[in-house]
XYZ file of C-alpha atoms in Angstrom:
486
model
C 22.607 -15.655 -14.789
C 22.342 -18.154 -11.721
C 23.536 -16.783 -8.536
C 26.068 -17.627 -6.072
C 24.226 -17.164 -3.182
C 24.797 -19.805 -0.398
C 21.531 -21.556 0.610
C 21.140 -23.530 4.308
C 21.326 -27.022 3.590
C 18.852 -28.746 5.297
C 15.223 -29.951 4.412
C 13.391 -26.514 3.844
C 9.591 -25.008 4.451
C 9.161 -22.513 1.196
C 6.985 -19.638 2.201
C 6.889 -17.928 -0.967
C 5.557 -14.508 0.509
C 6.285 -12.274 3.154
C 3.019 -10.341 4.075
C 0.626 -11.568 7.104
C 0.490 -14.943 6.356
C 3.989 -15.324 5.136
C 5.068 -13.600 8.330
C 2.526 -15.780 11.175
C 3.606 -19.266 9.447
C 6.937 -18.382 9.617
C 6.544 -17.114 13.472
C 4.510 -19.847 14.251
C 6.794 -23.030 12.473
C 10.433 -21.833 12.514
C 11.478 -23.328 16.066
C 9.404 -26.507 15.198
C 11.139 -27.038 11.979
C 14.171 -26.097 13.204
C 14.085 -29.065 16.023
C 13.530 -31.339 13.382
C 16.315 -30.855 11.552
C 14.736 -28.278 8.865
C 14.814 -24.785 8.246
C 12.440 -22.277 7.198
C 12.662 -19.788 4.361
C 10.939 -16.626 3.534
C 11.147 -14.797 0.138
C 9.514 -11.412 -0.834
C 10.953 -8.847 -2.745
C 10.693 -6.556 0.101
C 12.872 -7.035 3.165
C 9.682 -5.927 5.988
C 5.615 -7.075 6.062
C 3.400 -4.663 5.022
C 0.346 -3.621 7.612
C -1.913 -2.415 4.622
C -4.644 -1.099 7.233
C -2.525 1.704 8.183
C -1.668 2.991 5.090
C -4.543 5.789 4.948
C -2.867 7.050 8.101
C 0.751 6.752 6.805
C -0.429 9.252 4.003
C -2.558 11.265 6.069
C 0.231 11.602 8.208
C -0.723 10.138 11.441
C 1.797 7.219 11.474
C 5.629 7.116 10.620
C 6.030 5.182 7.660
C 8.827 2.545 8.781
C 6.339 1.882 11.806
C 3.853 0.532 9.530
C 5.907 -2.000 8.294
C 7.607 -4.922 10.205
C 10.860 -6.228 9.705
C 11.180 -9.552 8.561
C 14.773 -10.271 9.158
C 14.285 -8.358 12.917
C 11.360 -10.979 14.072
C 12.052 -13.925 11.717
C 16.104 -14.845 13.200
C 14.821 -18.314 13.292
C 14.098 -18.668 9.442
C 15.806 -18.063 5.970
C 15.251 -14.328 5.102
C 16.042 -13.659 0.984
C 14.811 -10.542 -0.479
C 14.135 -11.911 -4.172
C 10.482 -12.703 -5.974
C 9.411 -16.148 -6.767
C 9.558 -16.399 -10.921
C 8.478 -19.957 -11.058
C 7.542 -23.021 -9.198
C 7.959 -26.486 -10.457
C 6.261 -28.409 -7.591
C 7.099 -31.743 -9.086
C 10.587 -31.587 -8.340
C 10.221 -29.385 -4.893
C 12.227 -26.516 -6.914
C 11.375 -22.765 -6.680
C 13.283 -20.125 -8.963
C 14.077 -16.621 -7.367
C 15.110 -13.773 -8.803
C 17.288 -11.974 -6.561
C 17.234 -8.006 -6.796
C 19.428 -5.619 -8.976
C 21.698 -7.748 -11.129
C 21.805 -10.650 -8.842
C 20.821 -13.404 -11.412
C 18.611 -15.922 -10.281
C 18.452 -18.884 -7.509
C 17.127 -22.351 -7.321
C 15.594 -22.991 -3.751
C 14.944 -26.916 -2.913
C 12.252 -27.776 -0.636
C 9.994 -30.498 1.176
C 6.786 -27.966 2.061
C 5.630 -24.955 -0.153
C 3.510 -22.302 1.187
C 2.215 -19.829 -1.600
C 1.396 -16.528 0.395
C 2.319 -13.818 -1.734
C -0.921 -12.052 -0.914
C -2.591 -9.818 -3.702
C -2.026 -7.094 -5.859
C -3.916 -3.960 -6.848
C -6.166 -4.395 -9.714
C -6.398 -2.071 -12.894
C -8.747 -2.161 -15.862
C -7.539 -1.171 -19.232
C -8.441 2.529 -19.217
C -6.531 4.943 -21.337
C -4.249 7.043 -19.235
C -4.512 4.939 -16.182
C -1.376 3.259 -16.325
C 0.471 6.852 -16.623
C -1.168 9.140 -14.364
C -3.215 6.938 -10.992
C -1.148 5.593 -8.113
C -2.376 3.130 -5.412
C -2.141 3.190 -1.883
C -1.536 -0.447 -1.621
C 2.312 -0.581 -0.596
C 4.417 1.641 1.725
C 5.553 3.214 -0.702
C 2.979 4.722 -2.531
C 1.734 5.777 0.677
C 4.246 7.711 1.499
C 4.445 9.429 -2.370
C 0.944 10.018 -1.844
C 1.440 12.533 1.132
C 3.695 14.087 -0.476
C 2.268 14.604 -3.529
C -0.908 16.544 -1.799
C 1.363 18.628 0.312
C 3.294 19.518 -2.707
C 0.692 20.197 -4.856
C -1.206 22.171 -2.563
C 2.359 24.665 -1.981
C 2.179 24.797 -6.117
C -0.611 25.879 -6.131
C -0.697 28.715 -3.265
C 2.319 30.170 -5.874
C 0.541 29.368 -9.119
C -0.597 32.438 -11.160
C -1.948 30.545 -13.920
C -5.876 29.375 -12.714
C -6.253 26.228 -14.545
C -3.052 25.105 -12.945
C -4.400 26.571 -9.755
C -7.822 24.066 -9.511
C -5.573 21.358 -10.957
C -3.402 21.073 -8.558
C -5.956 21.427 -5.603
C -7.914 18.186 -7.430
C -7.868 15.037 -5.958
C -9.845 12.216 -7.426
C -10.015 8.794 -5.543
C -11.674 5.966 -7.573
C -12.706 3.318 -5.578
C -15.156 3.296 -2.159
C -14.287 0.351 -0.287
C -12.352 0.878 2.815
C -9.230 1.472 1.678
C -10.743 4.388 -1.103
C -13.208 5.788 2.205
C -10.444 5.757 4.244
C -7.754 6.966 1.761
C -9.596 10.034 0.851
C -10.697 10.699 4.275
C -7.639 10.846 5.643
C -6.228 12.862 2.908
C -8.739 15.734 2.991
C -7.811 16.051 6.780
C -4.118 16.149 6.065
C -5.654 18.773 2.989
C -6.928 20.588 5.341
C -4.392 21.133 7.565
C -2.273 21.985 5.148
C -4.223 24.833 3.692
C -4.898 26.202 7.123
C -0.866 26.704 7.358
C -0.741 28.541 4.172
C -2.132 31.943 3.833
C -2.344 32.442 0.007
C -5.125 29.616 -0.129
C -8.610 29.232 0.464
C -10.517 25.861 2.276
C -12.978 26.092 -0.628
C -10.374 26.076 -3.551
C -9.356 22.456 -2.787
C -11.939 19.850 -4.449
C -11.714 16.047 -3.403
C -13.864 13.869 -5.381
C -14.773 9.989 -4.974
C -15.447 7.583 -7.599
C -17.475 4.363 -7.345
C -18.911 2.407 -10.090
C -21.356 0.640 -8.033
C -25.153 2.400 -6.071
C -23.162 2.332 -2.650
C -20.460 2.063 -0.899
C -18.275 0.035 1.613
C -20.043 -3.531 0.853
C -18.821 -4.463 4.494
C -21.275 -2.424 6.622
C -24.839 -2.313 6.870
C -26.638 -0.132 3.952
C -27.434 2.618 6.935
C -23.987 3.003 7.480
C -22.894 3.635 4.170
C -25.255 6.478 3.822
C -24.019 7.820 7.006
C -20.552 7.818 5.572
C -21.848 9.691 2.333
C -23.527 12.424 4.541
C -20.235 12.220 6.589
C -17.694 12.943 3.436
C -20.345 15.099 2.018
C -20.576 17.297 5.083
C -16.847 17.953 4.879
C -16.862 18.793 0.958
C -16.086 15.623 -0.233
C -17.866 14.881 -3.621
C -19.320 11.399 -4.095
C -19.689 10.136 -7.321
C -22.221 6.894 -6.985
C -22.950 5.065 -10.217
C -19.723 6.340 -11.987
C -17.047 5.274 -13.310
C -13.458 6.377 -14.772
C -13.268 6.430 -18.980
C -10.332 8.000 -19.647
C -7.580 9.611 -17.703
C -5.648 10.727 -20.961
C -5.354 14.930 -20.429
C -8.804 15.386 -18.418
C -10.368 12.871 -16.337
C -13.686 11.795 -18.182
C -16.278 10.006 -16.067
C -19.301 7.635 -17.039
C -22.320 7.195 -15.306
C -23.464 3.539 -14.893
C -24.418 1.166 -16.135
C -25.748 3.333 -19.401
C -22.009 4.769 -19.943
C -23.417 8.263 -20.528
C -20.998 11.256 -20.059
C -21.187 12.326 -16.480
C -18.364 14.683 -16.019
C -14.856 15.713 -17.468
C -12.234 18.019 -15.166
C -8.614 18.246 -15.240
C -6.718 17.171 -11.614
C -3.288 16.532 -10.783
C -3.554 13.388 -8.817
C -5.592 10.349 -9.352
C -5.093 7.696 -7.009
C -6.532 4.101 -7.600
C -8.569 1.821 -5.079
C -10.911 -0.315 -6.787
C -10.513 -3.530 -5.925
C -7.417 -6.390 -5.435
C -6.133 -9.402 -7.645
C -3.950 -12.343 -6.620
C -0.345 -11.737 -6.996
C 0.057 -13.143 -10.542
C 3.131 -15.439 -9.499
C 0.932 -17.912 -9.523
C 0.560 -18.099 -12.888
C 4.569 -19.733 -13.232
C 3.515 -22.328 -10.957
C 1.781 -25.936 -11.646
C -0.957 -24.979 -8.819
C -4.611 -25.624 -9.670
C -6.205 -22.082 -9.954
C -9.953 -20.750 -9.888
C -11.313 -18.563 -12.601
C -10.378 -15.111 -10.296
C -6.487 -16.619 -10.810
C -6.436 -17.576 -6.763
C -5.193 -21.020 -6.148
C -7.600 -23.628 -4.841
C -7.459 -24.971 -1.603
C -9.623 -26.908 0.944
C -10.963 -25.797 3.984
C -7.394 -27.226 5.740
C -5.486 -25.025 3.717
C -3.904 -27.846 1.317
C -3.872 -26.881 -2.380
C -6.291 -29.423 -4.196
C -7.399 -29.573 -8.037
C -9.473 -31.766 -9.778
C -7.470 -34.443 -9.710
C -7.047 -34.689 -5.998
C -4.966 -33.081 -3.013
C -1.443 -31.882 -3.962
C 1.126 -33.299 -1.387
C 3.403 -30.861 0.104
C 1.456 -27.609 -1.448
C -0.304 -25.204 1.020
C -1.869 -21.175 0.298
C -3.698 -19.188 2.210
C -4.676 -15.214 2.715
C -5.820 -13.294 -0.591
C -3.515 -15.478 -3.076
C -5.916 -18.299 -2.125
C -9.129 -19.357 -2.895
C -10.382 -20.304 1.142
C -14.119 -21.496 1.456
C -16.162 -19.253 4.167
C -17.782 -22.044 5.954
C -19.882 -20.017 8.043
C -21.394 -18.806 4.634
C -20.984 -15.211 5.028
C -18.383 -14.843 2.744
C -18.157 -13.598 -0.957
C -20.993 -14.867 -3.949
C -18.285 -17.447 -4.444
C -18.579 -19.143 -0.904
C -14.743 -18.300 -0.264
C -13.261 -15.758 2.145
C -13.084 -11.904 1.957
C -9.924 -11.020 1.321
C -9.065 -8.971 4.304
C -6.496 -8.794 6.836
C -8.843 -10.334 9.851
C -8.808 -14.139 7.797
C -5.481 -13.703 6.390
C -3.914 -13.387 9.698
C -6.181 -16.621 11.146
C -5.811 -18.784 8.432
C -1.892 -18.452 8.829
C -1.838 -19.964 11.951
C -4.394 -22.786 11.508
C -1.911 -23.694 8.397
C 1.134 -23.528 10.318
C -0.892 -25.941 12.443
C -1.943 -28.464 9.870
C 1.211 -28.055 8.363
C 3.253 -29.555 11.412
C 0.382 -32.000 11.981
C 0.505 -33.339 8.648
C 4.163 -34.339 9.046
C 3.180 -36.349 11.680
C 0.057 -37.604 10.240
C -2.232 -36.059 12.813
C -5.629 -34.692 12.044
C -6.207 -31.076 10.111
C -8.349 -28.398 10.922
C -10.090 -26.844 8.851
C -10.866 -23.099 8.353
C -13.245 -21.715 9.516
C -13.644 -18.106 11.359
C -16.693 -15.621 12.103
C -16.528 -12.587 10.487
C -16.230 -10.212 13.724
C -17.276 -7.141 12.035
C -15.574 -4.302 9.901
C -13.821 -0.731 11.167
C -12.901 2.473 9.513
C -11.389 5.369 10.545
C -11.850 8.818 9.038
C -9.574 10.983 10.917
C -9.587 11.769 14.507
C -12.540 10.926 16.060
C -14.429 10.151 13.153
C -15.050 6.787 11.899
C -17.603 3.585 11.079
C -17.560 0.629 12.914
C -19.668 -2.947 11.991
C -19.277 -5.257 15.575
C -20.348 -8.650 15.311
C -18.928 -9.931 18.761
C -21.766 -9.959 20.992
C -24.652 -9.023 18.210
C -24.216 -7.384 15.723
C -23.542 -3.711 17.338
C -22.913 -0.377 14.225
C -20.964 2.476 15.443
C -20.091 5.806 14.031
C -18.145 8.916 15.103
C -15.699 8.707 17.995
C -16.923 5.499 19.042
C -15.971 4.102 15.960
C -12.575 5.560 15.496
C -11.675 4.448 18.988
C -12.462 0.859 18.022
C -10.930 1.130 14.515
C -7.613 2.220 16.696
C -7.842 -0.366 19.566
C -8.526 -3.377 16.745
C -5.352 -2.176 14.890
C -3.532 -1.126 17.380
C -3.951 -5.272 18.708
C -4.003 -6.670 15.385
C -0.301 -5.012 14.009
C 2.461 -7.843 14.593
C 4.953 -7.829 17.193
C 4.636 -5.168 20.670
C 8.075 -3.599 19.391
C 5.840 -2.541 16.449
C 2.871 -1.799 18.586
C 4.078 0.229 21.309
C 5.687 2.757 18.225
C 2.143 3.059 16.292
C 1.056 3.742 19.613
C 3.380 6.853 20.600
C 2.549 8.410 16.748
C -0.943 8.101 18.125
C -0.283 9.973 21.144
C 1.968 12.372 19.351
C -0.292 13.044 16.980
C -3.714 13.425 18.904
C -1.479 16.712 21.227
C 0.430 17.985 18.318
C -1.683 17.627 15.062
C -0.589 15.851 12.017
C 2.926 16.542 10.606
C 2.052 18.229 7.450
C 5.754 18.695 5.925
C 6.537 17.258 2.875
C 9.823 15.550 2.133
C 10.753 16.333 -1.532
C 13.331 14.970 -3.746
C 12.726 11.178 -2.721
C 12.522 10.601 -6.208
C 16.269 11.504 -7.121
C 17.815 11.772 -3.477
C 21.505 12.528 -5.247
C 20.066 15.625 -7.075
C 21.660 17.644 -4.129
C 24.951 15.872 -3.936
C 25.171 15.889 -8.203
C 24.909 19.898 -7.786
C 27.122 20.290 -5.668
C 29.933 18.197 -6.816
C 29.631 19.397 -10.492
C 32.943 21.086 -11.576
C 32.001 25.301 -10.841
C 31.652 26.897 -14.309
C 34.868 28.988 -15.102
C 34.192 33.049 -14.465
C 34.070 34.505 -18.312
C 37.150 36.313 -19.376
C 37.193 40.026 -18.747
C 36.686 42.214 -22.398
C 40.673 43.272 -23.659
C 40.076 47.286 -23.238
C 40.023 49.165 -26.516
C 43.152 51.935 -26.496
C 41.940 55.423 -25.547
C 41.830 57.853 -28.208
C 44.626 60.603 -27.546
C 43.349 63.958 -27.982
C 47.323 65.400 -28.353
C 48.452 67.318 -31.424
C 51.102 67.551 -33.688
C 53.050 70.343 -34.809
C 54.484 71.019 -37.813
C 57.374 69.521 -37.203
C 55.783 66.404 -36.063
C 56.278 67.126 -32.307
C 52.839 65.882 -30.015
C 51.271 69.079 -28.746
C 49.022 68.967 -25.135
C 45.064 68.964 -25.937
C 44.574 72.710 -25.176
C 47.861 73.969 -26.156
C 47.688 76.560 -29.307
């Protein structure tokens, strides 16, 4: 059912995505366009931009969820804000359908420019179970159900008299060791920790964390050394690394493979199974009439203009992990395009912006093209990896490392209103530990409310007393004689 919603009339820049480079071209163009008479929009189904590098901390607990997150109708006042997804594109008539949330209906949004930057998605394989039991810890969201759910089940299971439940619950399985599985699990077995040093009825060596990579190493970003520090690392704090494996099935127990044979390696029960192998592009593009690459990104040139075989596409521009960017310093992926990380995403929205403007005024483009300046991870508090390639290539690990994976971050999350708040959870955190207190119910906030105002059940209706037995007598003349009386 088509909407009523009221669009601003004026010649419009699409940016069909608001994560980092939905949020930069929209920072960087709005005033521009706006002087000329235009107007900038911004769709996403989400109403903030995610910063995805601090979601191991949000679950660990070391950053307040809403400060991970930016507010795109706060910092965008210049632009078009609609909270709605992008259903379909139909570039040869400069229309975009969006599907507005709840029972909204749907939109039609006219436009001059389009900018696909709807970023990625997590991907999934079709393993039985899977679908039912892992969760990611690639939204806000998830991060936040994720500290709860170790919190919680570590408080089931200090109660639990049954065992099996017992090592279920204190089982957490991470599949996945790029940075955001190293970093995920790190941060969870200190918040783990923690929590099991509050809580008297368990024991440190009760709670089992185990990772899960299909591939001989781990973290492809930093130098071979480094990744077998970081296995000695999460090995010397418990953690179980699983090289060479890979999840079968996740129906009842979790049964792992070895690779690349397929053998049986292992088969345990656990209660949470959280998912962090590997990213897709966001499969909106598949409603558009964008040329696309055989990974499903959409191909651009080095300028950041979407271009198929039959030539440039007028109008069209993607960037970030949606798009298909060539590396031309030629450190990129097998393909020759970019890594999809943050550090290029948030670059290559502001040399589009640029070309963008420049193109309306038939000025030269740029092209692309940005030196990798090296890779950080944090662990915890002062523990971390770090890959530097500013000055040389310079590897750090320990506190070192965490204190540049926290000043990169801490510089790289948009706007200072957000910046000076990650900072004072930073601060907080490093005097007064991590808050380990779960916040339950999220799921059904009303549950509360629903008891409470359900009618009180009516007190039962007392017995109707059963008529004592008289123990008088009669006489013979039927007269009641006293018990006792002769």
């Amino acid at each position: 059912m088509p909407s009523s919603l009221q669009l601003v009339d004026r010649p419009r820049v699409l940016v069909a995505g608001g994560g980092y480079v939905g949020l930069y071209v929209a920072l960087n163009l709005q005033k521009k366009i706006a002087t000329a008479g235009g107007i900038v929009t911004v769709v996403d189904p989400n109403p903030y931009m995610t910063y995805q590098p601090f979601l191991p901390e949000v679950a660990g607990g070391n950053i307040e969820a809403r400060h991970a997150v930016v507010s795109l109708r706060e910092h965008l006042k210049g632009s078009e804000v609609i909270q709605g997804s992008v259903t379909s594109i139909d570039h040869a008539n400069r229309k975009a359908v969006v599907e507005l949330p709840g029972d909204q209906g749907t939109i039609e949004v006219p436009y001059v420019d389009v900018v696909l930057a709807a970023g990625a998605i997590t991907r999934t394989f079709p393993i039985p179970g899977l679908a039912e039991k892992g969760i990611g810890n690639k939204t806000i969201e998830e991060a936040i159900a994720l500290r709860n759910q170790v919190v919680e089940r570590i408080e089931f299971a200090s109660t639990a008299t049954d065992p099996a439940e017992r090592k279920r619950a204190l089982t957490f399985v991470v599949v996945g060791g790029g940075f955001a599985g190293i970093e995920t699990i790190a941060e969870l077995e200190d918040l783990a920790r923690e929590a099991v040093r509050n809580n008297g009825r368990l024991r440190q060596d009760e709670v089992r964390f185990v990772l899960v990579e299909a591939m001989g190493r781990i973290m492809p970003e930093v130098t071979a050394e480094q990744a077998d520090w970081v296995v000695s690392h999460l090995q010397s704090r418990g953690i179980e690394v699983l090289l060479n494996t890979s999840l079968a099935n996740a129906e009842g127990s979790l049964k792992l493979i070895s690779m690349p044979d397929k053998a049986p390696a292992d088969e345990f029960e656990a209660d949470t199974l959280i998912w962090t192998a590997g990213v897709q592009a966001n499969p909106m593009v598949r409603s558009t009439d964008f040329p696309l690459e055989p990974r499903g990104r959409v191909r651009v040139l080095p300028d950041l203009r979407i271009a198929g075989d039959e030539g440039i596409v007028e109008n069209a521009w993607a960037a970030g992990d949606i798009a298909a960017v060539p590396d031309l310093t030629g450190k990129g992926l097998p393909d020759g395009t970019c890594v999809p990380n943050a550090q290029h995403a948030l670059r290559q929205a502001k040399v589009l912006a640029n070309n963008l403007w420049a193109n309306r005024w038939d000025k030269p483009l740029a092209d692309y093209k940005h030196k990798n300046l090296g890779a950080v991870a944090g662990f915890g508090p002062w523990k971390g990896v770090a890959n530097i390639n500013v000055f040389g290539r310079i590897g750090l690990k320990g506190p070192l490392a965490w204190l540049a994976h926290r000043g990169y971050h801490g510089m790289a999350i948009p706007t200072a209103e957000r910046k000076f708040r990650v900072l004072l959870d930073w601060f907080s955190s490093l005097f007064a530990g991590r808050d380990t207190t779960p916040l339950q119910g999220l799921e059904n906030p009303r549950a509360a409310f629903e008891t409470a105002a359900r009618p009180a059940p009516k007190p039962a209706a007392p017995a109707a007393a059963a008529p004592a037995a008289s123990a008088d007598k009669a006489d013979g003349a039927g007269n009641k004689v006293p018990a006792g009386v002769k």
